[in-house]
XYZ file of C-alpha atoms in Angstrom:
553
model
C 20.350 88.574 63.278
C 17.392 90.694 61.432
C 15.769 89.003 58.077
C 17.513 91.342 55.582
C 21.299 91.092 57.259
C 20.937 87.412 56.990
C 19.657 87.830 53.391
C 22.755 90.046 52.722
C 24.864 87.766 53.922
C 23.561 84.547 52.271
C 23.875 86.647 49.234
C 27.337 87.194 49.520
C 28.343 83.485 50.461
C 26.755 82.547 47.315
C 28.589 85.170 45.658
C 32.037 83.945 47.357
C 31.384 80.648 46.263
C 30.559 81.331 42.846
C 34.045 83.085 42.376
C 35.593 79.929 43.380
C 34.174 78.110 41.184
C 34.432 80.335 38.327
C 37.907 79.532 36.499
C 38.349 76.004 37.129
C 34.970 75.107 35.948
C 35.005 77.648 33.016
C 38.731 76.517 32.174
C 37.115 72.644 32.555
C 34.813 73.200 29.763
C 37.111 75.001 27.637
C 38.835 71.694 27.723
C 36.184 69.619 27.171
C 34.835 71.047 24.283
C 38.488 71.640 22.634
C 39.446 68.283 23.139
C 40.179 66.369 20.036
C 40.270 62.698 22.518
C 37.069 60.704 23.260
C 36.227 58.547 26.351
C 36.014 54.594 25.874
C 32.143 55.617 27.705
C 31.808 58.208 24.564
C 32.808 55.855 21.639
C 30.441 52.976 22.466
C 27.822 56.067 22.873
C 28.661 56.713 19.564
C 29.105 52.732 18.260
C 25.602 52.481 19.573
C 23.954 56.217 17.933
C 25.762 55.664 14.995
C 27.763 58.813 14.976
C 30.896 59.852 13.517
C 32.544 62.060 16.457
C 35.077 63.299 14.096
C 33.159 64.872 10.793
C 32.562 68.481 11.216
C 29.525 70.076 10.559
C 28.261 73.475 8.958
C 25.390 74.830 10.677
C 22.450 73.198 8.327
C 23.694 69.717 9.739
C 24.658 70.440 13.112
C 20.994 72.173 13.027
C 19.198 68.524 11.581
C 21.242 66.953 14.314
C 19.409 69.136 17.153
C 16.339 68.995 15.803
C 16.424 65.342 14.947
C 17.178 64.192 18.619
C 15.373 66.885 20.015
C 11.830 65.167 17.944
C 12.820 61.217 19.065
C 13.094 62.644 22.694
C 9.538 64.207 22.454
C 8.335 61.078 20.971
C 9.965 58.737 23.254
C 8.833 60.237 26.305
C 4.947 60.735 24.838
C 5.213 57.648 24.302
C 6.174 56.562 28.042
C 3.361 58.808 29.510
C 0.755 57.046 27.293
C 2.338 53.446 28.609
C 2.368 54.265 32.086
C -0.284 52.204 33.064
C 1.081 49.073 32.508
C 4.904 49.788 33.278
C 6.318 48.392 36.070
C 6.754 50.924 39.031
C 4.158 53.319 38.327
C 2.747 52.937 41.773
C -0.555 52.647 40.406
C -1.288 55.758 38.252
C -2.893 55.954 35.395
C -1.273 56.754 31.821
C -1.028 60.572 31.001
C -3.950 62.404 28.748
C -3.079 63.165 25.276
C -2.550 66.744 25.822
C -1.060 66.932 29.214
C 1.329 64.401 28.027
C 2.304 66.664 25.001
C 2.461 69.499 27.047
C 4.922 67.144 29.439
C 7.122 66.260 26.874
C 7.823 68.917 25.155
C 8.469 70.867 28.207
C 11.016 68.462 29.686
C 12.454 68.252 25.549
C 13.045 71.986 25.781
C 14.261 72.265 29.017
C 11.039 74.008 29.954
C 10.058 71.807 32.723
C 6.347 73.739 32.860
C 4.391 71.356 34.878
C 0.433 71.325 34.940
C 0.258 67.839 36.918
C 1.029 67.131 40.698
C 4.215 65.121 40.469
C 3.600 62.842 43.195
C -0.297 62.092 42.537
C 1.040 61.800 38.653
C 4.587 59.936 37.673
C 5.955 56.784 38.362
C 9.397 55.954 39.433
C 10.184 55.271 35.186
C 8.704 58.157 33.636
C 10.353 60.001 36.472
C 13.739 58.414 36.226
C 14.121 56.984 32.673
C 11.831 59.813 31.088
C 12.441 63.438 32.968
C 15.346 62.696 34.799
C 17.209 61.335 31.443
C 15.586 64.629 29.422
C 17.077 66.980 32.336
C 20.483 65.584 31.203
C 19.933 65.915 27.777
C 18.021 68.808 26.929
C 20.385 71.133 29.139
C 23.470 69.649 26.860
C 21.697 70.030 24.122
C 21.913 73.884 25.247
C 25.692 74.332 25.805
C 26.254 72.788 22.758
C 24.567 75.430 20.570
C 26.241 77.658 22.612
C 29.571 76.264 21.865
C 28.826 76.172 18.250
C 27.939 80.209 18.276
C 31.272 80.438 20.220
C 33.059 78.449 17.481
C 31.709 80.600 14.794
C 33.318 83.627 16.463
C 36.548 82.121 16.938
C 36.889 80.187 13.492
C 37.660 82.083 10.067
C 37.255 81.506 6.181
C 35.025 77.801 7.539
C 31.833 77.373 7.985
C 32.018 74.314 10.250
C 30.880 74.429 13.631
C 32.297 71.215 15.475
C 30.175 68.077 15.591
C 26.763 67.841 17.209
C 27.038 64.364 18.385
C 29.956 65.163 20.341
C 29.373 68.090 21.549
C 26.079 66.652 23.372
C 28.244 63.398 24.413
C 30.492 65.519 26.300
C 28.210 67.950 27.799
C 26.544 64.707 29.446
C 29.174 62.215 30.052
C 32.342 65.054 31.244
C 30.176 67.665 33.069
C 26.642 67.062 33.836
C 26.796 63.731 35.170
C 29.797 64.291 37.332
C 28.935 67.185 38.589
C 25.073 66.013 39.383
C 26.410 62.960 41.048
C 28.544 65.096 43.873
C 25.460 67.428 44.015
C 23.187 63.897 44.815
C 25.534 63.116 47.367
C 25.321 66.731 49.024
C 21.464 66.848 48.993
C 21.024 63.213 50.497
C 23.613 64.225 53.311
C 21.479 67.574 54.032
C 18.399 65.658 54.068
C 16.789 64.662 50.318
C 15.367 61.724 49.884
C 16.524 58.823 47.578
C 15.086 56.018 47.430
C 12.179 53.647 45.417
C 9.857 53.188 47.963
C 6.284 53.023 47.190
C 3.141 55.065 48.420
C 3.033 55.880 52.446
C 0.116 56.446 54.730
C 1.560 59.188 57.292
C -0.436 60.902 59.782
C -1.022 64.864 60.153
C -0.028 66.730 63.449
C -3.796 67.979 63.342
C -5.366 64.187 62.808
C -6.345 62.018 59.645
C -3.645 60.939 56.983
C -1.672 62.084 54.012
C 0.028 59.582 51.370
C 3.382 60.631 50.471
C 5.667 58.677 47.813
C 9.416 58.141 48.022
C 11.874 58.407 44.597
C 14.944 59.140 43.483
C 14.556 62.934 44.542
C 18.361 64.302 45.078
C 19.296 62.886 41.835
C 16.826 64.377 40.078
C 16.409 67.424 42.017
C 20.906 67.475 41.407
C 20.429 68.117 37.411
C 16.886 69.749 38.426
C 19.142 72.391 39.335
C 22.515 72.315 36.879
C 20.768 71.924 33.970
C 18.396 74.854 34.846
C 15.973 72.484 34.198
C 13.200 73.317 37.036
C 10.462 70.403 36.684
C 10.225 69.263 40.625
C 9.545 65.375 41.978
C 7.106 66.898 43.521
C 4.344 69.505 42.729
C 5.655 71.906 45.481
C 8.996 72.012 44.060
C 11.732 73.251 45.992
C 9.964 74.405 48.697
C 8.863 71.029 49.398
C 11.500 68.989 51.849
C 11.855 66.045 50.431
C 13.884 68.153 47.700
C 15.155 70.832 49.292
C 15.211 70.630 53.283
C 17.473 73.184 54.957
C 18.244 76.441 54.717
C 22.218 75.064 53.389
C 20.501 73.025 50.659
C 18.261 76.144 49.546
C 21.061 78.041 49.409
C 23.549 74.681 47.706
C 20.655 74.813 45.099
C 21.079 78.449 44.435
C 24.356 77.923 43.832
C 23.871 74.989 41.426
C 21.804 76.656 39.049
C 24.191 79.725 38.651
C 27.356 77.894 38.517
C 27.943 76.422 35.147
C 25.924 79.401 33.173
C 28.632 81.972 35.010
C 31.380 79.638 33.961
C 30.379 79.388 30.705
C 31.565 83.101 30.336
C 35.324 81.975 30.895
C 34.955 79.107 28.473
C 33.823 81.468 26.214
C 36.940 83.900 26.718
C 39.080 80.800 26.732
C 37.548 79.584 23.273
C 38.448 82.796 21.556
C 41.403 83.420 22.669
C 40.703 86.360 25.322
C 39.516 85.728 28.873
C 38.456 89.379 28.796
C 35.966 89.230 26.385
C 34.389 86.527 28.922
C 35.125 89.234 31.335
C 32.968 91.452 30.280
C 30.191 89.535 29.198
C 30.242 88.485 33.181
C 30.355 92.028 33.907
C 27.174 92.414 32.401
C 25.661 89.035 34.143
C 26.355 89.624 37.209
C 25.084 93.183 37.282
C 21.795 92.611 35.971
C 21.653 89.869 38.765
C 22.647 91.779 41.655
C 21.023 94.455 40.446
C 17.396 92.289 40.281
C 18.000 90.616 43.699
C 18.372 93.740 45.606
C 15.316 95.303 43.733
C 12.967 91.828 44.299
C 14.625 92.012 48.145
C 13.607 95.651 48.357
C 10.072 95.176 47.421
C 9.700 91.878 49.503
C 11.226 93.519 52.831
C 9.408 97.106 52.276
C 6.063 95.705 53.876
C 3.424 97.781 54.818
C 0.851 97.775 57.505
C 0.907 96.235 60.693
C 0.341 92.729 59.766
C 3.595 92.567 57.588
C 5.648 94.539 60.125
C 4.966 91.635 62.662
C 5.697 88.962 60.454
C 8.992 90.989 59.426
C 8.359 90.497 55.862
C 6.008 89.342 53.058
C 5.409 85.418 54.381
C 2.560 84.762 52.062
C 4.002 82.262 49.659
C 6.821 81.551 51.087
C 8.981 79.074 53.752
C 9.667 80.262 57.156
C 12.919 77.449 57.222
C 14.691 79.769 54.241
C 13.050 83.412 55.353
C 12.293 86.087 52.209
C 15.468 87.144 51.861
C 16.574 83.545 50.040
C 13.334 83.197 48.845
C 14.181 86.362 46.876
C 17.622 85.485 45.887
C 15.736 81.833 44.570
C 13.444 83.443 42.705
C 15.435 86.067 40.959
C 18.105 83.246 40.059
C 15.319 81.046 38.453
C 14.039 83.099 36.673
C 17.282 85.167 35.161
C 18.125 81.334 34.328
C 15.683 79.094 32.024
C 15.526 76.604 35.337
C 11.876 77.117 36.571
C 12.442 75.749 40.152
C 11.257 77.905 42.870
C 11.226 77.110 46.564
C 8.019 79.939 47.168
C 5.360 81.095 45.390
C 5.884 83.603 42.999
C 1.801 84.671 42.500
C 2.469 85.277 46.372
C 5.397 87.997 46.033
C 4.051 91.729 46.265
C 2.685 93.151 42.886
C 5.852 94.346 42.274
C 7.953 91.547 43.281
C 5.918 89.069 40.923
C 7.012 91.745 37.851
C 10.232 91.518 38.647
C 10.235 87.861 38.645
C 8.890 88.579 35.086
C 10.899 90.733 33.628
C 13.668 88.566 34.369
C 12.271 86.048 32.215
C 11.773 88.496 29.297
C 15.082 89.959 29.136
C 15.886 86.559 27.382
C 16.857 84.987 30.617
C 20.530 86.035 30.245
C 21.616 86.822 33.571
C 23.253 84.383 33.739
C 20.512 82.518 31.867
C 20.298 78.700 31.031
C 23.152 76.381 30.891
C 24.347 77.180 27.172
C 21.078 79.436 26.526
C 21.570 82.510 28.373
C 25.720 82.707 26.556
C 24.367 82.372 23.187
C 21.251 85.092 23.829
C 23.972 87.342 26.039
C 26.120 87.452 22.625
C 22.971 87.974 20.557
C 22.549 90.739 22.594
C 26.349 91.948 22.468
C 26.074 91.885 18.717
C 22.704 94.642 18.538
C 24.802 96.289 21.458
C 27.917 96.857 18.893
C 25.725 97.758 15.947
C 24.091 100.260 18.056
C 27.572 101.716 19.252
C 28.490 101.448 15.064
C 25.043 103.637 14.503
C 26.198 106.310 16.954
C 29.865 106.812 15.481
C 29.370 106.046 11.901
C 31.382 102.952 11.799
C 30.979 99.273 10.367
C 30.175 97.371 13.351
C 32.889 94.615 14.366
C 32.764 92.042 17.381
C 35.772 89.625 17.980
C 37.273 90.314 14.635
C 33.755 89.630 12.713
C 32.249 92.357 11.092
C 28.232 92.607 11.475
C 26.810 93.141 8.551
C 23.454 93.175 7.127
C 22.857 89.045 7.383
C 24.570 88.940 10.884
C 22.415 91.934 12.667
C 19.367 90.693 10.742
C 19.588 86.886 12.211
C 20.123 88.831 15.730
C 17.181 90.847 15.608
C 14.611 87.744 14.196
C 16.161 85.959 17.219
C 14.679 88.773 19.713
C 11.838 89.438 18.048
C 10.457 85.641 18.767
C 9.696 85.324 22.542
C 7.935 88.458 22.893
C 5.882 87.670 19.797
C 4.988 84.490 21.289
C 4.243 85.937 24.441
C 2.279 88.526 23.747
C 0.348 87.032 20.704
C -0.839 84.367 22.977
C -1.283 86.632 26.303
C -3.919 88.682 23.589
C -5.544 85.571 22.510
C -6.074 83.741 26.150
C -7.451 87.120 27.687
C -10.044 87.778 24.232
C -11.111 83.834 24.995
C -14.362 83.076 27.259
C -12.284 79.467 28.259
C -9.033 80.524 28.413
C -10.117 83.612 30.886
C -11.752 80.624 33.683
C -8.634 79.018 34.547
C -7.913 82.164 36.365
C -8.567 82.382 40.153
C -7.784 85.705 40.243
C -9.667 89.195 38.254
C -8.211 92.311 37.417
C -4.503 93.204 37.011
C -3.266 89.809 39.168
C -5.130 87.657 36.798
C -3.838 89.355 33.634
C -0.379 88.522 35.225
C -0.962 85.409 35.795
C -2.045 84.617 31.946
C 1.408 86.801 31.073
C 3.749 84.479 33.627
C 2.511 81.412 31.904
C 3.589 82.354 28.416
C 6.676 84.466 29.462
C 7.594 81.289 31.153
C 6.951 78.675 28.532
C 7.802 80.846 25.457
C 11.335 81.599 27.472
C 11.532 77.700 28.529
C 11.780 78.935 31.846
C 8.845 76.193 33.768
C 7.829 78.596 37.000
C 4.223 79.575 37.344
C 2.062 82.263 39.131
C 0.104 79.039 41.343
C -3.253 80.608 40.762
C -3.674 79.673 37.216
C -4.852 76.366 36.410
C -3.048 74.975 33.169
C -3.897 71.701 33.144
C -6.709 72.421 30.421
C -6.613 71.428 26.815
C -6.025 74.597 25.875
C -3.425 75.480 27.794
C -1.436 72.255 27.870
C -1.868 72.727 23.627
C -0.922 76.292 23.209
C 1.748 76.655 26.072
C 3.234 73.449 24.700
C 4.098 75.232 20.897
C 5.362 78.548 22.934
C 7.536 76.303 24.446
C 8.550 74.118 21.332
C 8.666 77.555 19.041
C 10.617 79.353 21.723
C 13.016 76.747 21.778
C 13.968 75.808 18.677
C 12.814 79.066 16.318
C 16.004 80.798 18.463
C 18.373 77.763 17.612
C 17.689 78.242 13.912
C 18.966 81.667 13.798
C 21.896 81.411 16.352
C 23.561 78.614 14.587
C 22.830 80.637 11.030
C 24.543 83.336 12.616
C 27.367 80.998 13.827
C 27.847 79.480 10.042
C 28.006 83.322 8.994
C 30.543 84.239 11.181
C 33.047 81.310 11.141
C 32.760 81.948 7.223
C 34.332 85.497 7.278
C 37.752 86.672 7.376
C 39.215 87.714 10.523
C 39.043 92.057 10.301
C 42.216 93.389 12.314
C 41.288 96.006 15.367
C 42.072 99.385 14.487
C 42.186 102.936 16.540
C 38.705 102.850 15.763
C 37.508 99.481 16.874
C 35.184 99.395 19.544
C 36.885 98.175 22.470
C 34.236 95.273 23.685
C 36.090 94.186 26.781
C 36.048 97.764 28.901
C 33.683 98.350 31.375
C 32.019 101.327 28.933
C 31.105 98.286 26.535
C 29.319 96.646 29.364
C 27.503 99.441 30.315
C 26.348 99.867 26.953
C 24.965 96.510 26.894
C 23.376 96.324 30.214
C 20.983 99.560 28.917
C 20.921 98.091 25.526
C 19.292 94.965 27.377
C 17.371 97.078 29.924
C 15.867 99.083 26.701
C 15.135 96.586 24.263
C 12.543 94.352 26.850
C 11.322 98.102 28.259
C 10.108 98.839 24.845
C 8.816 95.384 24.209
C 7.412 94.589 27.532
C 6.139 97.344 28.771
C 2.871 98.258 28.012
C 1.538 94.878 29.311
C 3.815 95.181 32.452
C 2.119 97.888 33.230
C -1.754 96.331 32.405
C -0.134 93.236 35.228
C 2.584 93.417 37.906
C 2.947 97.759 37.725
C -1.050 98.624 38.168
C -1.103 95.387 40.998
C 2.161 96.997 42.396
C 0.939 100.549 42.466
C -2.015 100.364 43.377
């Protein structure tokens, strides 16, 4: 079987399997987050927080609510990188610098998961377990629960409450994540992951002398890793290390883990308000963009040139010969459409082109199928300019689900695009004018200017993945990659759950002859270019300074 038939056909069993999954998990969460019942687990999680499940909340409070957990988690897990030197299991490493540990937590807060340490020459068994692996949990319900309260606002009239915070991220962690991320620990030890406590181990090389490896509780971790689209690996090579990910099943079970609740989310959302076609077509426009990228990063990865290439029957650089390029491919188009960050190859490695398109994934917004929660709430941002577009070309107000978009509504949608790319390429300008910022690159020319551009598209996006020849872990990077990643996080939040508060407040407007019908395939189309448009315009002037002059040259 030839490299690209068996990446053809690992695409489509991840495809098949995705489909399966698709309506009981979507219909799942519909329940879960329409339920008016709470676990015995939930209520003492609420006894003990404080929290009153029942009391709705308009979008100011259910905004404090994010914000205020979102700050004790950053604190709390500071905090545990400055103690671990004298907590028990830290296998003898030292506590965390000031920045680097700022840097840490507010990537694993965000659901960033950047990483500028080596994991395993870094973290202890507690920071690991009771400080990333608990934030991996959180931080990704934190997600789907803005997203349900955007959903809510569409689906609620003449109200501005949005459900309750509290319970919202009680359920998210308690009813989906850790169920499903237990089964998923349970598949990774059985194809090989390690789980265990062990301490630090002298092994020997094939070639003579000695490495020192460290055991932990890797498939659990590496489990929500994946289904929170969380990213931040047990170990510095990530996935592609095989400890986490060792077979060419678990590569592609991984895969599969990041896409599966962000594609469900589409049928909760149908299911939420009240027509599974809506979610329809908003998966319409996911999955196209996604197969669309994957063939396109496959395409540049298997069109090698020169001799060297056509023996090695593909672009190896970078990459592991146990999962081939064509999953690499499919891996790194899926992490980085999603906010998740893991990779299981080297993205500074792909061809020039193949590294852009790894790029401009991240900067469409990372909605295809984007992170758990985050890519449904920026897919519907994006179906909102998409409608006032179509209302621009036919002289008509604008409506979407019954909610007309007025001047408030398409004004919170555009600050919410206009905040990544400022991030990005405001501090892009400023690391390339700088004398320090410019020597953390190994690489000159257009290659270097990419890799400065990866590292904020990736933290401003909360995405975590990295072009490997940059080093980060400097004082100014861990400083200024750490507010992208805070600022791209919550900035976004404000205005989604302002726009949610605006939109449960209105009156339901009845569809007409006129209406725009925003569950047809000509809808989706629409959005896909309106997508494909808005980050060409943005992006592409400093695409074309990176990844386009490296690709074309």
């Amino acid at each position: 079987m030839g490299p690209v038939l068996a990446g053809v056909l690992q695409l489509l069993a991840l495809i098949g399997a995705l489909a399966l999954a698709y309506i009981p998990l979507g219909n799942y969460m519909a329940r879960v987050y329409s339920s008016d019942k709470h676990w015995r687990v939930e209520k003492w999680i609420y006894k003990g927080i404080g929290a009153n499940p029942d009391t709705e909340m308009r979008w100011p409070a259910y905004l404090r609510g994010v914000l205020a957990f979102s700050v004790v988690g950053v604190l709390f897990l500071y905090l545990l990188e400055r103690l671990q030197g004298v907590l028990p299991g830290s296998l003898g490493f030292k506590s965390i610098d000031p920045d680097q540990a700022f840097n840490t937590a507010v990537s694993f807060v965000t659901n960033t998961n950047w990483q500028s340490y080596y994991g395993e020459q870094a973290m202890g068994h507690v920071v690991q377990t009771a400080g990333l692996a608990v934030q991996n949990f959180v931080s990704a319900a934190v997600g789907i629960a803005v997203a349900v309260a955007l959903v809510r606002g569409f689906a609620r009239s003449r109200t501005g409450e949005l459900g309750n915070f509290w319970a919202d991220l009680v359920r998210g962690v308690v009813r989906i994540l850790v169920p499903l991320a237990a089964v998923a620990a349970v598949v990774l030890v059985a194809c090989g992951a390690i789980q265990n406590f062990s301490g630090i181990h002298e092994v020997g090389q094939f070639m003579g002398g000695s490495q020192q490896w460290n055991g932990g509780a890797v498939a659990s971790q590496e489990a929500i890793k994946e289904i929170g689209t969380n990213g931040g690996g047990y170990f510095n090579a990530n996935s592609a290390h095989p400890f986490e990910n060792p077979t060419p099943f678990s590569n592609l079970f991984e895969i599969f883990l990041i896409l599966v609740i962000p594609f469900a989310l589409t049928r909760t959302f149908g299911l939420m308000v009240g027509s599974v076609r809506q979610g329809y077509a908003i998966l319409a426009t996911m999955g196209t963009i996604w197969v669309g990228f994957v063939a396109l990063m496959m395409w540049t990865e298997f069109a090698h040139h020169g001799p060297a290439f056509d023996l090695a029957g593909g672009a190896y650089e970078g990459k592991e010969v146990r999962f081939g390029v064509g999953a690499s491919s499919i891996f790194a188009t899926s992490t980085t459409l999603t906010s998740t960050g893991a990779v299981d190859s080297f993205h500074s490695s792909f061809t020039g082109l193949g590294g852009g398109i790894a790029m401009l994934g991240m900067m469409l917004g990372e909605i295809a199928p984007g992170g758990t929660g985050s890519g449904l709430y920026g897919m519907l941002i994006m179906a909102i300019i998409a409608v006032f577009i179509a209302g621009l070309m036919v002289g008509r107000t604008p409506e979407y689900l019954g909610k007309k978009i007025g001047t408030r509504e398409i004004k919170l949608a555009a600050c919410y695009i206009l905040i990544t790319p400022a991030l990005v390429l405001v501090f892009t300008a400023f690391a390339m004018a700088l004398p320090t910022p410019a020597n953390s690159m190994t690489n000159s020319g257009a290659h270097g200017f990419s890799e400065i551009l990866y590292a904020y598209t990736s933290a401003s996006n909360n995405n975590g993945s990295a072009f490997a020849g940059l080093n980060a872990d400097t004082q100014w990077f861990n400083s200024t990659l750490g507010l992208c990643m805070l600022f791209g996080r919550f900035l976004p939040m404000v205005f989604v759950l302002a726009l949610a508060g605006s939109l449960a407040e209105q009156n339901p407007v009845p569809a007409t002859a006129g209406t725009l019908r925003t569950d047809k395939p000509l809808y989706a189309g629409l959005l896909v270019g309106t997508i494909i448009v808005i980050t060409g315009l943005t992006y592409f002037p400093a695409l074309a300074l990176g990844p386009l002059a490296e690709g074309l040259a």
